[in-house]
Short mmCIF file of C-alpha atoms and ligand atoms in Angstrom, two decimals:
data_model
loop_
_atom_site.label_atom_id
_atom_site.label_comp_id
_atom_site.label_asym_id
_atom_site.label_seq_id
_atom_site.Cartn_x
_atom_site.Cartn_y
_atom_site.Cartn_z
CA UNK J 926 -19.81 -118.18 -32.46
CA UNK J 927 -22.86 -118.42 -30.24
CA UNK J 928 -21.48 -121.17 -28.07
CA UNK J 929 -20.14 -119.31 -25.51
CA UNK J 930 -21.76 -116.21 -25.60
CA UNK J 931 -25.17 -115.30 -23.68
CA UNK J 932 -28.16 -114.13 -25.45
CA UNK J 933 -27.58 -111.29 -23.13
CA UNK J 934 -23.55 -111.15 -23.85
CA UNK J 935 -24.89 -111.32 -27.35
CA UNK J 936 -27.65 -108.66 -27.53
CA UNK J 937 -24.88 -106.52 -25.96
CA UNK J 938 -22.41 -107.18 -27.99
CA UNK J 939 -23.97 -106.26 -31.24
CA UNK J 940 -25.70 -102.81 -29.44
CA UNK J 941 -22.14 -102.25 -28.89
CA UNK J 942 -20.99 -102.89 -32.84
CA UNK J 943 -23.26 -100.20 -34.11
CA UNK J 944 -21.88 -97.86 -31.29
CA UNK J 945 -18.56 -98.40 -32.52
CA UNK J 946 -19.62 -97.99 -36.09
CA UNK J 947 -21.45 -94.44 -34.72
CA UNK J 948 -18.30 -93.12 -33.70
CA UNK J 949 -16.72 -94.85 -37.02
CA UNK J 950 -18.74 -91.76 -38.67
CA UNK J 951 -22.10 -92.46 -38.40
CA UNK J 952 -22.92 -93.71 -41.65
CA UNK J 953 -25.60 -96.81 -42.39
CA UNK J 954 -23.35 -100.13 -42.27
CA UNK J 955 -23.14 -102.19 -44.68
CA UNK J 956 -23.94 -105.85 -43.73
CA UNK J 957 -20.21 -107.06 -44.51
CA UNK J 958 -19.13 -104.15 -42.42
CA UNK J 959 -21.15 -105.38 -39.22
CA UNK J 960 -19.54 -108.82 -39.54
CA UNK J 961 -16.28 -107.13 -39.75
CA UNK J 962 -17.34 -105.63 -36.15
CA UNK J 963 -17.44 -109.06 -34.66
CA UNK J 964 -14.39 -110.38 -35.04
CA UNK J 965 -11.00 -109.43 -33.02
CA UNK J 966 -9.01 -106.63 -34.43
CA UNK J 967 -6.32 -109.05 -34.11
CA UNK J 968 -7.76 -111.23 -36.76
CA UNK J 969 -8.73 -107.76 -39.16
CA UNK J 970 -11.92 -107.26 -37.52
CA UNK J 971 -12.84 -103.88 -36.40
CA UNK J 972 -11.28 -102.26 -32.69
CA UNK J 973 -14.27 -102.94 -30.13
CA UNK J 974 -12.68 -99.28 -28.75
CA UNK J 975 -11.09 -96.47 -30.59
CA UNK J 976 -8.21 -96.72 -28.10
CA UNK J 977 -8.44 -93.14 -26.64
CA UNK J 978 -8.47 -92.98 -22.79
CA UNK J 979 -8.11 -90.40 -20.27
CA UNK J 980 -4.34 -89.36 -20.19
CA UNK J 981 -2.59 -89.00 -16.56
CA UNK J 982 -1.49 -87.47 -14.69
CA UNK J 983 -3.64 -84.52 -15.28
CA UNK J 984 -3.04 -80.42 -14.79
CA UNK J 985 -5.43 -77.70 -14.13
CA UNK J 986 -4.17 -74.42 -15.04
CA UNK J 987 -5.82 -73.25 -12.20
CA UNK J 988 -3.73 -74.53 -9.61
CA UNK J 989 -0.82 -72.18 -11.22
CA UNK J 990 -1.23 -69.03 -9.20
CA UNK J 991 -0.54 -71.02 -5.88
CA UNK J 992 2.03 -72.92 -7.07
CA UNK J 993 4.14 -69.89 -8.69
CA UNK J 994 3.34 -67.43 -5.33
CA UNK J 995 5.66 -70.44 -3.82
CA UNK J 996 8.43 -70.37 -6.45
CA UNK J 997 8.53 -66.28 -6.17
CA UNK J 998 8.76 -66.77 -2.11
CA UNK J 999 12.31 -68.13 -2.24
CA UNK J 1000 10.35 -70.12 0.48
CA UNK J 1001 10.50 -73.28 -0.79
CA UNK J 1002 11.56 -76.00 1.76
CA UNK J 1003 9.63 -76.76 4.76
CA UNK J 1004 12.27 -75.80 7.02
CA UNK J 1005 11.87 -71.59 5.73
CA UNK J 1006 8.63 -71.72 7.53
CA UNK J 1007 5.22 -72.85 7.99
CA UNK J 1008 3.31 -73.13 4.58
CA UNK J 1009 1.62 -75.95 2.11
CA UNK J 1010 3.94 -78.90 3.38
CA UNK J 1011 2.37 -78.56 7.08
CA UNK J 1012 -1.08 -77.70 5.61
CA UNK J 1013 -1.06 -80.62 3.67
CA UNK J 1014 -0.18 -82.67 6.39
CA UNK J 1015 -2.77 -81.68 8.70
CA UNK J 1016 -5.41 -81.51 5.67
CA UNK J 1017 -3.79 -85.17 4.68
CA UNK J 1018 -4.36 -86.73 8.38
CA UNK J 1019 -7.64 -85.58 8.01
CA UNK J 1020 -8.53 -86.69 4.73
CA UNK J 1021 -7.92 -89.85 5.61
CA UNK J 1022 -8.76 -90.19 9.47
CA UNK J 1023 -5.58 -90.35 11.58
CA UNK J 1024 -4.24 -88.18 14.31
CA UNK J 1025 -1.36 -87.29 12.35
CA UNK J 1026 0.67 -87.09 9.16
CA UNK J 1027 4.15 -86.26 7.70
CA UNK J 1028 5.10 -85.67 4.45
CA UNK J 1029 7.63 -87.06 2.41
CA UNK J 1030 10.17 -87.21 -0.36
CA UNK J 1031 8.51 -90.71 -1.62
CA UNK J 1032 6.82 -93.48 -0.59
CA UNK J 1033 9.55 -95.38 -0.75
CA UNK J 1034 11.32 -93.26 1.85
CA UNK J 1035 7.97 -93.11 3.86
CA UNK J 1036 8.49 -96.94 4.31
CA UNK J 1037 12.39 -96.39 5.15
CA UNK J 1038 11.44 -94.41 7.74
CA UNK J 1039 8.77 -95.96 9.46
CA UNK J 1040 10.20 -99.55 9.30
CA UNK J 1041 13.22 -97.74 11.00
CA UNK J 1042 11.40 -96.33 13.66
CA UNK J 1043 9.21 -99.18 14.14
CA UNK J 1044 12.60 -101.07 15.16
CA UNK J 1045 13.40 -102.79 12.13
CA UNK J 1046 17.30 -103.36 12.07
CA UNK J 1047 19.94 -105.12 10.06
CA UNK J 1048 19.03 -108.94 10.75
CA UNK J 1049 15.41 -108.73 11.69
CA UNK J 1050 13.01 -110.07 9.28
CA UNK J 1051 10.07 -108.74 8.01
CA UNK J 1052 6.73 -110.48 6.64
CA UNK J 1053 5.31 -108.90 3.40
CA UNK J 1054 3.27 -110.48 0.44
CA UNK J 1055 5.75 -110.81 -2.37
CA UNK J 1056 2.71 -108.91 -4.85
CA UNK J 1057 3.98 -105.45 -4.64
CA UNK J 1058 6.39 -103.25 -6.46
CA UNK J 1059 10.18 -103.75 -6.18
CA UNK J 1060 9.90 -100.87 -3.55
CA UNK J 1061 8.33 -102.66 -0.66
CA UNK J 1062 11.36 -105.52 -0.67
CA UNK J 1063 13.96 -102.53 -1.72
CA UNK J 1064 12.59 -100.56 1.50
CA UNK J 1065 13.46 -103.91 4.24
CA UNK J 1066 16.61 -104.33 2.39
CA UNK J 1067 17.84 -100.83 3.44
CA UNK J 1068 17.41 -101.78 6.50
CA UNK J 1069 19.66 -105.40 5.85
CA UNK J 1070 17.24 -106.70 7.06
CA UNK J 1071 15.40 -109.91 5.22
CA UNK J 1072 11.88 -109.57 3.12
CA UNK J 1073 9.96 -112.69 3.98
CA UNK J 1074 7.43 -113.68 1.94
CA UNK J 1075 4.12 -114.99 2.97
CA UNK J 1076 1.78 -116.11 -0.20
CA UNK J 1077 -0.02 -114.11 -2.11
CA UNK J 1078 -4.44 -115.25 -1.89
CA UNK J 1079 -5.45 -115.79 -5.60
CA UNK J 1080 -9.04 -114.41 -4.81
CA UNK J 1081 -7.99 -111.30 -3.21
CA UNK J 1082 -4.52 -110.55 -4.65
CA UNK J 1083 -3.63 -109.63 -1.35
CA UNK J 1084 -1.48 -111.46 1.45
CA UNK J 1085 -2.79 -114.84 2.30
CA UNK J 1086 -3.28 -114.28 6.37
CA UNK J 1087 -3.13 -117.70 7.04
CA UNK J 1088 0.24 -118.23 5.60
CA UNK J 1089 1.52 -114.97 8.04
CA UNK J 1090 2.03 -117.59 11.12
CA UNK J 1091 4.44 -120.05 10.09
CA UNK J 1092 7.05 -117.48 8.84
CA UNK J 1093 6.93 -115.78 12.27
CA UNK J 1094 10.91 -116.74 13.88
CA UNK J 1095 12.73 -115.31 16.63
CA UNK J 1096 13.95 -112.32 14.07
CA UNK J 1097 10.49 -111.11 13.00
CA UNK J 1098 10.25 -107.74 13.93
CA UNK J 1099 7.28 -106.52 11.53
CA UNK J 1100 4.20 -107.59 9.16
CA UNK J 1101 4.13 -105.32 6.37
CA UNK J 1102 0.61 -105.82 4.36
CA UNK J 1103 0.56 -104.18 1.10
CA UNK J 1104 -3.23 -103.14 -0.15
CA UNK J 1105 -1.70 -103.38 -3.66
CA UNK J 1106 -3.86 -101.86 -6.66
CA UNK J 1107 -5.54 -100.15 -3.91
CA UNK J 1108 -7.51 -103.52 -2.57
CA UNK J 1109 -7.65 -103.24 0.94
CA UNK J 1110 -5.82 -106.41 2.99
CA UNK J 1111 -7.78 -108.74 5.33
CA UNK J 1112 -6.58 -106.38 8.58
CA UNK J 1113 -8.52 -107.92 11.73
CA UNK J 1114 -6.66 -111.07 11.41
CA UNK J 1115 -2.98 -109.68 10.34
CA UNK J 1116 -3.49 -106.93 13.37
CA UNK J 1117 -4.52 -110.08 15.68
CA UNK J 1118 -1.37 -112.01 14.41
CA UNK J 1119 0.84 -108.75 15.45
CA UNK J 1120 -1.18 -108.65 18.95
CA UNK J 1121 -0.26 -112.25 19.57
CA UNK J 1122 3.39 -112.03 18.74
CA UNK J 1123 4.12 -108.31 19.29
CA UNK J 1124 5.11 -107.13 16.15
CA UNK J 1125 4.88 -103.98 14.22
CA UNK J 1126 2.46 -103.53 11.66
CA UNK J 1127 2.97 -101.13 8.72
CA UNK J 1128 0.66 -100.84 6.33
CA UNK J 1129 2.30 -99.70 2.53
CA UNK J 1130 -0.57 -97.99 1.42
CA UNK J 1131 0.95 -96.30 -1.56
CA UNK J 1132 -2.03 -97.36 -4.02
CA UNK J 1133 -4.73 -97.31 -1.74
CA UNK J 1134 -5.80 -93.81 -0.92
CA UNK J 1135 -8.63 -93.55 0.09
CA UNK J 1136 -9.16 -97.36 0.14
CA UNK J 1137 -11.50 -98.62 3.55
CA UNK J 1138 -11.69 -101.38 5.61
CA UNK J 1139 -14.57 -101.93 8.70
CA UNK J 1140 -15.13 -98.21 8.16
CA UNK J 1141 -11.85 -97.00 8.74
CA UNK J 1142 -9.45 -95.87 6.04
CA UNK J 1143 -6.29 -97.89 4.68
CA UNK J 1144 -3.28 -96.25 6.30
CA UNK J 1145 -4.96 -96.16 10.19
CA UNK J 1146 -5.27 -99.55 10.57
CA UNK J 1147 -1.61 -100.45 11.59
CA UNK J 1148 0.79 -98.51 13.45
CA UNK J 1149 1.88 -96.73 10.86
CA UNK J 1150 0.84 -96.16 7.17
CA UNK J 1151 2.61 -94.99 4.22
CA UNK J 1152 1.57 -93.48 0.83
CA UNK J 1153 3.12 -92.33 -2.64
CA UNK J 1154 2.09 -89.59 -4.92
CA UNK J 1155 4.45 -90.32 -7.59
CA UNK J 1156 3.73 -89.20 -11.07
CA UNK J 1157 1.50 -92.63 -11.53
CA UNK J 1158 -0.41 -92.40 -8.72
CA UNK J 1159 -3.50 -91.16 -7.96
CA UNK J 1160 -2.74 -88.33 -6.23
CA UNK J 1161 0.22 -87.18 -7.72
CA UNK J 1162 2.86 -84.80 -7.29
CA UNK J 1163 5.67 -85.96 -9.14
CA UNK J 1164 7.55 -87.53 -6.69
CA UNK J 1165 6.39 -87.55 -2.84
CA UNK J 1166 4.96 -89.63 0.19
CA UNK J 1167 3.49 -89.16 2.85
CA UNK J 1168 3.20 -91.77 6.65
CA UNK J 1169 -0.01 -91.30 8.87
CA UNK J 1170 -0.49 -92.91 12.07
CA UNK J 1171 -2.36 -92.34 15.73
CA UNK J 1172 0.53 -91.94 18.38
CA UNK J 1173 2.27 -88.80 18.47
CA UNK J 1174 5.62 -89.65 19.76
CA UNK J 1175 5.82 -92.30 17.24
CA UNK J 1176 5.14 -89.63 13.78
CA UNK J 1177 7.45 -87.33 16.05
CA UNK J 1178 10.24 -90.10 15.81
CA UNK J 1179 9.03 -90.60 11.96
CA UNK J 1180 9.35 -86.67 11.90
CA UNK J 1181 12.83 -86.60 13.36
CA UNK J 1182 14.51 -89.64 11.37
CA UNK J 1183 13.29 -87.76 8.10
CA UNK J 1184 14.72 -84.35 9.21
CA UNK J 1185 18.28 -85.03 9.03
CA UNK J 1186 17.51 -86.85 13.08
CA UNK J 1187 16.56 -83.39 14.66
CA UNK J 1188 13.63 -82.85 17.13
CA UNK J 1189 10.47 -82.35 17.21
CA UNK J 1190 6.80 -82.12 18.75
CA UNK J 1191 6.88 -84.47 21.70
CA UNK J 1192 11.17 -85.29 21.31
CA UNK J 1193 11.78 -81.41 21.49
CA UNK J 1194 14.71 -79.73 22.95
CA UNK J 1195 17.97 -81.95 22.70
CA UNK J 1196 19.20 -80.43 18.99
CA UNK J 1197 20.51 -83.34 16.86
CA UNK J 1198 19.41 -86.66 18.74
CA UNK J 1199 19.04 -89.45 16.87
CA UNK J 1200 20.13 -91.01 13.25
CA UNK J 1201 18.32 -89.71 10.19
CA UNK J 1202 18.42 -88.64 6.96
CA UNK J 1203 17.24 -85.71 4.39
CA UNK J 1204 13.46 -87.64 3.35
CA UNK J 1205 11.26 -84.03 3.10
CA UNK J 1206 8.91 -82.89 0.94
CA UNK J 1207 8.89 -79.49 -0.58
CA UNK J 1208 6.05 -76.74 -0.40
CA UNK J 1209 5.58 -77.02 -4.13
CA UNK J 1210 4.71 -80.65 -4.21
CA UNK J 1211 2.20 -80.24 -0.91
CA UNK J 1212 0.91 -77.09 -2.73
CA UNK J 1213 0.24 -79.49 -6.13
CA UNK J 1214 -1.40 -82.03 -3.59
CA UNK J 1215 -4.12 -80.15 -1.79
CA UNK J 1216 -4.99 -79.05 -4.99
CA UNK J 1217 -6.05 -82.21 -6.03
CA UNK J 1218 -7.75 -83.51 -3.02
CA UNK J 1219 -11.33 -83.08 -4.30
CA UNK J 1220 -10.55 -83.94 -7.66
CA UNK J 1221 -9.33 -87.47 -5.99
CA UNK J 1222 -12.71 -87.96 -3.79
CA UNK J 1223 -14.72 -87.71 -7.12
CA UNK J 1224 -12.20 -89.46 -9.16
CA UNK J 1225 -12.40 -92.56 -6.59
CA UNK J 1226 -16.23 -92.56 -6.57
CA UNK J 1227 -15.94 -92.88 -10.71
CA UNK J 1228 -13.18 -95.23 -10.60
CA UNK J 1229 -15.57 -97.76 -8.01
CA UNK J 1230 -18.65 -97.00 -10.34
CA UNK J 1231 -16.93 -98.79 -13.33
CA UNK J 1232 -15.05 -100.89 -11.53
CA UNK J 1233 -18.26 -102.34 -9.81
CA UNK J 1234 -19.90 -102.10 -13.76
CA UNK J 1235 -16.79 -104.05 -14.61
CA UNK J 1236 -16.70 -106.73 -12.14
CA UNK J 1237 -20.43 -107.30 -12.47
CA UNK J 1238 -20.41 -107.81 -15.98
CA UNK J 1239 -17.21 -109.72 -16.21
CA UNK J 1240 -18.48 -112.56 -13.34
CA UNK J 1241 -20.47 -114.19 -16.09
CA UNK J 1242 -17.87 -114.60 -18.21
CA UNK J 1243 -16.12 -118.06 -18.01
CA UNK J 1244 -12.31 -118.17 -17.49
CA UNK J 1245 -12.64 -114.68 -16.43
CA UNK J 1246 -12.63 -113.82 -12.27
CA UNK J 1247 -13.04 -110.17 -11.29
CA UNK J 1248 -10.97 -109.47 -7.32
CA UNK J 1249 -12.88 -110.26 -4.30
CA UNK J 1250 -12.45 -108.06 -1.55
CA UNK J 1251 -12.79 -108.53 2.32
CA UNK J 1252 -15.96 -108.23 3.80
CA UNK J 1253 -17.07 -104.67 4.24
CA UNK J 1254 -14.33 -103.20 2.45
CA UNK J 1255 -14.10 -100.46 -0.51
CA UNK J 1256 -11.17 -100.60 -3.18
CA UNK J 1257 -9.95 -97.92 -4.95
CA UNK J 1258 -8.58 -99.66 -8.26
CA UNK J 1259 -4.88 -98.65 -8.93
CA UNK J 1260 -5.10 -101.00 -11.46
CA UNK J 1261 -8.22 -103.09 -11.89
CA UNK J 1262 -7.34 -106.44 -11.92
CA UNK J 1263 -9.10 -109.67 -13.34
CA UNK J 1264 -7.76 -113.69 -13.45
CA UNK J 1265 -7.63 -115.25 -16.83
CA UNK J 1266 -7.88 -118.80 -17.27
CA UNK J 1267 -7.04 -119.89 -20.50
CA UNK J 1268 -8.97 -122.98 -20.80
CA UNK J 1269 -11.73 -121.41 -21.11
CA UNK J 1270 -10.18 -119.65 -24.39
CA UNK J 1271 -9.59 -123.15 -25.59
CA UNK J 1272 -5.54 -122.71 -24.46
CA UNK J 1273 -5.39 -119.21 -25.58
CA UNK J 1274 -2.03 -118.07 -23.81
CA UNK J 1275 -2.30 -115.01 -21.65
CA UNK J 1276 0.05 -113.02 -23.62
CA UNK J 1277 -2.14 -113.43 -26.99
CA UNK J 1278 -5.06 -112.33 -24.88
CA UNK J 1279 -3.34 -109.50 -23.97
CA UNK J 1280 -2.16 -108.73 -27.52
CA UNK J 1281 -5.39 -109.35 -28.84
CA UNK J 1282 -7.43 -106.66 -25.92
CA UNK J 1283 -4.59 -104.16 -26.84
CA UNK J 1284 -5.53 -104.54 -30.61
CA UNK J 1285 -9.28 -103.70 -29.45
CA UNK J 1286 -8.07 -100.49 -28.26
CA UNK J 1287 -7.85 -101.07 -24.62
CA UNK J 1288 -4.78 -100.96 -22.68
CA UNK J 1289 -3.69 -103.50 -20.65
CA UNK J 1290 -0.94 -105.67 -18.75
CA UNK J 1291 -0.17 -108.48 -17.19
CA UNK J 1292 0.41 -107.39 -12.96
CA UNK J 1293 4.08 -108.01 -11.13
CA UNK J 1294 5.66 -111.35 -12.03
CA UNK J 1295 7.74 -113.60 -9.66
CA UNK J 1296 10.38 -110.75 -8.55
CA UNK J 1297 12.34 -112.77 -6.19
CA UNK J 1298 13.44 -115.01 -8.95
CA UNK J 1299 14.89 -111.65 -10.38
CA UNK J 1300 17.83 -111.05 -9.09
CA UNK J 1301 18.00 -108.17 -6.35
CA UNK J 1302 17.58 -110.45 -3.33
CA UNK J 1303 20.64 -113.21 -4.90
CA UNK J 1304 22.52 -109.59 -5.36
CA UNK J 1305 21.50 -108.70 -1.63
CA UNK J 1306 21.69 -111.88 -0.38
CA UNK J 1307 25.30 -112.18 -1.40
CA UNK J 1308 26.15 -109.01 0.13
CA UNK J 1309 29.14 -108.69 2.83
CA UNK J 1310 26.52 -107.16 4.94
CA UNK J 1311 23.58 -109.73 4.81
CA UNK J 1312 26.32 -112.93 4.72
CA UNK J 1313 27.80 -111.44 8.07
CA UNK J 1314 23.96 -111.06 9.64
CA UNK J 1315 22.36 -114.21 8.54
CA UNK J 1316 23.66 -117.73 8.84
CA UNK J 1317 24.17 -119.91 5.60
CA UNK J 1318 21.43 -122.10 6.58
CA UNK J 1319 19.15 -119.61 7.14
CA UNK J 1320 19.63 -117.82 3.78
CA UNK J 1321 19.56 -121.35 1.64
CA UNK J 1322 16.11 -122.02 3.06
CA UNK J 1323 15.13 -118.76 2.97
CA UNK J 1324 15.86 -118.86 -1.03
CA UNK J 1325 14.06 -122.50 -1.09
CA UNK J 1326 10.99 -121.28 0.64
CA UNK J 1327 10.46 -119.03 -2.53
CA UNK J 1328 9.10 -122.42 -3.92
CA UNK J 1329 5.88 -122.49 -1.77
CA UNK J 1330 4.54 -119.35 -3.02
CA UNK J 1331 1.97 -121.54 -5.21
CA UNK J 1332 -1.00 -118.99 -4.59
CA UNK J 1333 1.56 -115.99 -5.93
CA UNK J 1334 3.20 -117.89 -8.56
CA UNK J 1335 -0.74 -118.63 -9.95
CA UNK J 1336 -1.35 -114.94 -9.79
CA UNK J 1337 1.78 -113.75 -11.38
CA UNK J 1338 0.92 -116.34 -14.20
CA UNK J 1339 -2.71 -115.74 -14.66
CA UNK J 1340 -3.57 -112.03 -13.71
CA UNK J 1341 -4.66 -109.24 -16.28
CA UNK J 1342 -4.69 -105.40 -15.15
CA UNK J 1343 -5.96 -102.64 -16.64
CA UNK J 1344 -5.00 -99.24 -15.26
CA UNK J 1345 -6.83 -96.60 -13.16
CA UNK J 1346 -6.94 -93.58 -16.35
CA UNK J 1347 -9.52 -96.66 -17.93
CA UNK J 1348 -11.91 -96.73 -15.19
CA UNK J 1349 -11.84 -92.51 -15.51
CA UNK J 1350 -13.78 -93.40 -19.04
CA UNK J 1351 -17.76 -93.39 -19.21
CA UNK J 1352 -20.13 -96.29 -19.16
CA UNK J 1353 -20.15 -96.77 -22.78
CA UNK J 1354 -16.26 -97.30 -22.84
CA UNK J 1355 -16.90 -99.96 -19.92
CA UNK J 1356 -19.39 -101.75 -22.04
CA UNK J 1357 -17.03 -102.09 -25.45
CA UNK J 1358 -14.36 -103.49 -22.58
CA UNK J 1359 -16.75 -106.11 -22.04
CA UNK J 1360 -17.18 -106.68 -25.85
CA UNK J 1361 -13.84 -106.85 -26.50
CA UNK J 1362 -13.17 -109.68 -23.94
CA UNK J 1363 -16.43 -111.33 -25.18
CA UNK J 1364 -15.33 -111.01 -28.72
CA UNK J 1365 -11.67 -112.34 -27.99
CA UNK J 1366 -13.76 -115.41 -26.35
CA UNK J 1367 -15.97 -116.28 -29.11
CA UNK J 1368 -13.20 -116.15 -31.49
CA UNK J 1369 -10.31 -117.99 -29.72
CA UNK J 1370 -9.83 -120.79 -31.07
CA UNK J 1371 -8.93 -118.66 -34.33
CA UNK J 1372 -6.82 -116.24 -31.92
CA UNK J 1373 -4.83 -119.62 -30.82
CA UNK J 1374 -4.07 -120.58 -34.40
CA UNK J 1375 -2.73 -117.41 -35.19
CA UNK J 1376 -0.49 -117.87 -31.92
CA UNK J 1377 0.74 -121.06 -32.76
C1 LIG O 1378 4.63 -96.55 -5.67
C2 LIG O 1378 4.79 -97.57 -4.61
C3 LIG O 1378 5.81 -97.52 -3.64
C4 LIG O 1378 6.90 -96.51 -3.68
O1 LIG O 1378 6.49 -95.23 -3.78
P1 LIG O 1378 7.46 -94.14 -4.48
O2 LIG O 1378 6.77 -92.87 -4.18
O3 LIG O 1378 7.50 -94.47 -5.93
O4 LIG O 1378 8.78 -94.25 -3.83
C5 LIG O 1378 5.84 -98.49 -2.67
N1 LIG O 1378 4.93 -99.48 -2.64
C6 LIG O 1378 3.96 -99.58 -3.54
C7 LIG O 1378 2.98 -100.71 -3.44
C8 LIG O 1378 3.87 -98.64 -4.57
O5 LIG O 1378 2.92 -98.76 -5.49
#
């Protein structure tokens, strides 16, 4: 058992064992017991965790007063007057460090709009890293226009910048980095790509609040940003969004296109002007929002405590690699990702892994898979509108090229994630994490048996 384990792994691994037995009731182990303790719950040992995490999203009953003066307004939209939508928006910009903000209905509409009025349009192409939720392809699809993937960097989890280049044509209108599970991308060079070619950049920011990069926060570091605070996230609202950038008339445009195309700030004046839709948040969710905003600056100083605990700890494992992030940067762990390599489990598949962490109480999954082998860009592609805008040729290669994402395909295989509520939990949960994976090591070959 001692093979691959550290004395240190090993000293820590039994401190943790009696822990576990403490909160198993506190009563002197037995000998056989403490054995028990060291092997994987998947194999009858003993949980390294009693499986009880902080639940989320999370209410304070103290927030209620606010929230039900709004409901007994009859004031509820932000069109029947000035109230927690626009406060939030200016509290928002500042939060985060841009000139401005806007709320809205999602994230996912927050990218509609600001791809539109960045001049994306059906038949332009748009550069993303294929790592992101279904949202970030659905959102260039709106727009007919075509998601093109550069690869994903297996060391960052992020979009490989020097794969950005090459997939620059005539069409390409827009990069659109994703700082997915809240890892900031590698901006300086993507910006300096944009700069050389003249494209957009919008940023989908909807994990990374907070997140920085060179000092400046994820969300200002493109020409536009865009965030979610859907139930999951971590500021949360049930559903909502929000897009911050630096140049007025552009968030006026954003403004406009989200309010049914009418007027306003710097565009003022003309009535109904350009097309738009109904994107707008309403004065309960802002309300539920700025309620949470301190709550969100501590939680993201906890979440980066364990996380750095985590990724400390977890480096001198073998077969396990914690995220690395750009120089001078600061995550903010939507999910805290790791890379598994099985062969240092002696061929333990990922999914057993993952079985056998869930039976030690902790919670875990297994990232985004390969999405564009899924089925929404063949339905899409096939579409009356995308066959008239795109020539044959360009859509056959553009479904071949899906076979040189080799740095994505390795993370979809080989990632592990555990989610942001975990990294809410103390030390001491952090530590029996740690165990857990340690124990799963030491007893693999056993775990692979059982597999087989
Ligand atoms: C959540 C999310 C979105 C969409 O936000 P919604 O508010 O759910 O519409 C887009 N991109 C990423 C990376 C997300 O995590």
């Amino acid at each position: 058992m001692k093979k691959q384990v550290s004395r240190r792994g090993f000293v820590r691994m039994a401190a943790a064992g009696s822990a576990a037995l403490s909160w198993l009731g506190g009563r002197r182990a037995p000998l056989v017991f403490a054995a028990e303790v060291d092997k994987p719950a998947l194999l009858g040992g003993r949980p390294s965790h009693n499986g009880t995490w902080p639940r989320w999203p999370q209410w304070r009953e103290s927030w209620e007063p606010e929230i039900l003066k709004i409901l007994r307004s009859g004031r509820w939209y932000r069109g029947s007057g000035v109230g927690s939508v626009q406060e939030f928006e200016a509290a928002y910009a500042k939060l985060v460090g841009a000139k401005r903000c806007l709320a809205t209905s999602s994230g996912t509409t927050a990218l509609i709009t600001s791809l539109h009025v960045m001049g994306v349009d059906a038949g332009d192409e748009v550069i993303l890293s294929p790592y992101t939720f279904i949202a970030t392809y659905n959102a260039v699809l709106m727009h007919k226009a075509l998601p093109v993937f550069a690869d994903t960097d297996p060391e960052t989890l992020t979009v490989d910048t020097t794969s950005i280049e090459s997939r620059i044509t005539q069409r390409t209108r827009l990069i659109l980095p994703v700082h997915i599970y809240g890892l900031p991308c590698d901006m300086d060079p993507i910006n300096a790509i944009a700069g050389k070619h003249q494209l957009a950049v919008v940023e989908d920011a909807c994990q990374a609040w907070l997140a920085e990069y060179q000092g400046r926060m994820c969300g200002t570091l493109g020409d536009l940003g865009c965030f979610s605070f859907q139930n999951s996230k971590h500021l949360p609202c049930g559903e909502g969004g929000a897009i911050t950038g630096n140049n007025d008339e552009i968030v006026d445009r954003c403004s406009a296109f989200h309010n049914c195309g009418r007027a306003t700030g710097s565009l003022q004046g003309s009535g109904f002007f350009t097309r738009g839709s109904n994107f707008r948040m309403q004065h309960v969710q802002a309300a539920m929002l700025l309620q949470q905003f301190d709550k969100l600056v501590r939680e993201t100083e906890t979440r980066r405590e364990n996380a750095n605990y985590l990724s400390a700890e977890l480096e001198a494992i073998p077969g396990i690699t914690p995220v690395r992030l750009p120089r001078n940067s600061r995550a903010v762990w939507h999910l805290y990702p790791l890379r598994y390599d099985e062969k240092h489990f002696h061929g333990l598949p990922r999914s057993v892994f993952l079985r056998a962490l869930r039976a030690e109480g902790i919670p875990c999954g297994s990232g985004y898979h390969e999405q564009y082998n899924d089925g929404l860009l063949d339905e899409a592609l096939a579409s009356n509108g995308f066959e008239r805008l795109f020539s044959k040729k360009r859509l056959q290669d553009y479904r071949e090229s899906f076979r040189d994402l080799t740095g994505n395909r390795l993370v979809c295989e080989t990632t592990v994630t555990l989610s942001q509520n975990l990294l809410l939990a103390k030390r001491v949960d952090m530590e029996r994490l740690i165990v857990a994976i340690r124990k799963i090591q030491t007893h693999s070959e056993a775990l692979v048996k059982l597999a087989a």
